[in-house]
Each structure stands twice: as structure tokens, then as C-alpha cells.
Amino acid sequence: MLTTDRLILRQARAADAADIHAFMSDPRAMAYWSTPPHPDLATTAAQVERMASAPAPTLYFVWEKDSTVIGMGGMHSGNEVGFMLHPDHWRTGLAREAMTAILGHLWRTTRHDHVHADADPRNAASLRLLASLGFHQTGTAKNTFCIDGVWSDSAYFRLNRPT
């Protein structure tokens, strides 16, 4: 578990499904995600169960604020990082606060010489967040995800281990 000024960052629990479904079913939050909005709580509960059963130590965290899970992020595949925040908390600095703590944790607990991220180039907020965390763009690709018949592109980013 990690803590910041406003958040508790911890491994997911089955009881988090309803909170996570609140943003994973929201088309605004899922507009640039790699899957469509979750159609029902059962879909989210299955994902939360996979997250909750991940082996320790946790490298992917749910973000709890005032006893409610409002986001999630961390290292989810190889050395790729990602994040998602409930739209009610956009533009509050919480994603930057969480990811700053998570990146520090990743550098302390892994041997990766870098981490990378993939963002939809239309997602200006995520692009700004990645830049503010020190990521630099390494490339782009067309038609990387097809969600409900709509193709999106990808911009790729890298952050080297601090020296």
C-alpha cells in the first residue's frame, strides 16, 4: 500500500467492483480506453477479481479517496504503465499525485531501466499528464484499437529510470 496527501493506493479487492464500475461504465472515462464501457457490474467484477488475485507485490493499484475507489493505475503488462480516473475527479491533480507515487514505487521495487505508456493522441489530458511526469514520445501508430467498430490510433511514450 502507498499513500499520498489525498489518496490510498492499494491492491484491488472484490468489494471495489461497484466503485470501479462507476467509471468503467462511463463513456467519458472509457472514450480512450482499450475496451468499450462495461455493460454491467458482472463485467467489472470479473476484471476486479483478476486484479485482486494478482500476485504480490502489487504494481497496479486502485486509488482510494475518502473510502471510495476513484481510479486505478500502475504497471499492468511487462513494463507498460497505464491509468484511469473517474471523470468527477478530472483536473484535480489526483492522477499526477497517484502516478508520481506509483512511479517512485516502481523504481524502488523493479529493475526496469524504463517504463512505457500508450495513449490515444486525442486524449489531451493523458498526453499532458505523461509529459508532466517526464515521459517523452517515441512514436505513433494508426488503427491500433478497434472499439465498437471505431478505430483509434496510439502515441507511444517512454520514461527512463532516474539516474
PDB file of C-alpha atoms in Angstrom, residues 108-162:
ATOM      1  CA  ARG A 108      12.329   1.194  -5.912  1.00  0.00           C
ATOM      2  CA  THR A 109      10.891  -2.292  -6.468  1.00  0.00           C
ATOM      3  CA  THR A 110      11.701  -3.276 -10.063  1.00  0.00           C
ATOM      4  CA  ARG A 111      14.850  -3.433 -12.152  1.00  0.00           C
ATOM      5  CA  HIS A 112      13.308  -1.985 -15.313  1.00  0.00           C
ATOM      6  CA  ASP A 113      15.544   0.598 -16.973  1.00  0.00           C
ATOM      7  CA  HIS A 114      12.419   2.335 -18.322  1.00  0.00           C
ATOM      8  CA  VAL A 115       8.641   2.204 -18.400  1.00  0.00           C
ATOM      9  CA  HIS A 116       6.438   2.953 -21.358  1.00  0.00           C
ATOM     10  CA  ALA A 117       2.865   4.066 -21.998  1.00  0.00           C
ATOM     11  CA  ASP A 118       0.406   4.045 -24.888  1.00  0.00           C
ATOM     12  CA  ALA A 119      -2.152   6.854 -25.195  1.00  0.00           C
ATOM     13  CA  ASP A 120      -4.740   7.823 -27.755  1.00  0.00           C
ATOM     14  CA  PRO A 121      -3.360  11.001 -29.400  1.00  0.00           C
ATOM     15  CA  ARG A 122      -6.802  12.645 -28.981  1.00  0.00           C
ATOM     16  CA  ASN A 123      -6.575  12.281 -25.195  1.00  0.00           C
ATOM     17  CA  ALA A 124      -5.002  15.652 -24.456  1.00  0.00           C
ATOM     18  CA  ALA A 125      -5.257  15.258 -20.668  1.00  0.00           C
ATOM     19  CA  SER A 126      -3.324  11.975 -20.660  1.00  0.00           C
ATOM     20  CA  LEU A 127      -0.720  13.409 -23.023  1.00  0.00           C
ATOM     21  CA  ARG A 128      -0.223  16.373 -20.666  1.00  0.00           C
ATOM     22  CA  LEU A 129      -0.007  14.074 -17.643  1.00  0.00           C
ATOM     23  CA  LEU A 130       2.603  11.855 -19.282  1.00  0.00           C
ATOM     24  CA  ALA A 131       4.663  14.906 -20.257  1.00  0.00           C
ATOM     25  CA  SER A 132       4.418  16.335 -16.733  1.00  0.00           C
ATOM     26  CA  LEU A 133       5.725  13.025 -15.363  1.00  0.00           C
ATOM     27  CA  GLY A 134       8.754  13.243 -17.668  1.00  0.00           C
ATOM     28  CA  PHE A 135       7.697  10.805 -20.406  1.00  0.00           C
ATOM     29  CA  HIS A 136       8.830  11.573 -23.954  1.00  0.00           C
ATOM     30  CA  GLN A 137       7.046  10.456 -27.099  1.00  0.00           C
ATOM     31  CA  THR A 138       8.801   7.718 -29.051  1.00  0.00           C
ATOM     32  CA  GLY A 139       6.377   7.089 -31.904  1.00  0.00           C
ATOM     33  CA  THR A 140       2.854   6.722 -33.185  1.00  0.00           C
ATOM     34  CA  ALA A 141       0.769   4.087 -34.923  1.00  0.00           C
ATOM     35  CA  LYS A 142      -2.512   4.169 -36.814  1.00  0.00           C
ATOM     36  CA  ASN A 143      -5.528   1.957 -36.142  1.00  0.00           C
ATOM     37  CA  THR A 144      -4.222   0.185 -33.051  1.00  0.00           C
ATOM     38  CA  PHE A 145      -7.540  -0.418 -31.270  1.00  0.00           C
ATOM     39  CA  CYS A 146     -10.981  -1.088 -32.729  1.00  0.00           C
ATOM     40  CA  ILE A 147     -13.689  -0.495 -30.150  1.00  0.00           C
ATOM     41  CA  ASP A 148     -17.291  -0.974 -31.223  1.00  0.00           C
ATOM     42  CA  GLY A 149     -16.253  -0.599 -34.869  1.00  0.00           C
ATOM     43  CA  VAL A 150     -14.308   2.646 -34.346  1.00  0.00           C
ATOM     44  CA  TRP A 151     -10.533   2.649 -34.846  1.00  0.00           C
ATOM     45  CA  SER A 152      -8.214   4.710 -32.699  1.00  0.00           C
ATOM     46  CA  ASP A 153      -4.528   5.487 -33.005  1.00  0.00           C
ATOM     47  CA  SER A 154      -1.727   5.270 -30.451  1.00  0.00           C
ATOM     48  CA  ALA A 155       1.054   7.545 -29.320  1.00  0.00           C
ATOM     49  CA  TYR A 156       3.891   5.766 -27.524  1.00  0.00           C
ATOM     50  CA  PHE A 157       5.873   7.189 -24.613  1.00  0.00           C
ATOM     51  CA  ARG A 158       8.921   6.222 -22.583  1.00  0.00           C
ATOM     52  CA  LEU A 159      10.278   7.265 -19.205  1.00  0.00           C
ATOM     53  CA  ASN A 160      13.810   6.224 -18.324  1.00  0.00           C
ATOM     54  CA  ARG A 161      14.803   5.195 -14.806  1.00  0.00           C
ATOM     55  CA  PRO A 162      16.116   8.259 -12.953  1.00  0.00           C
TER      56      PRO A 162
END
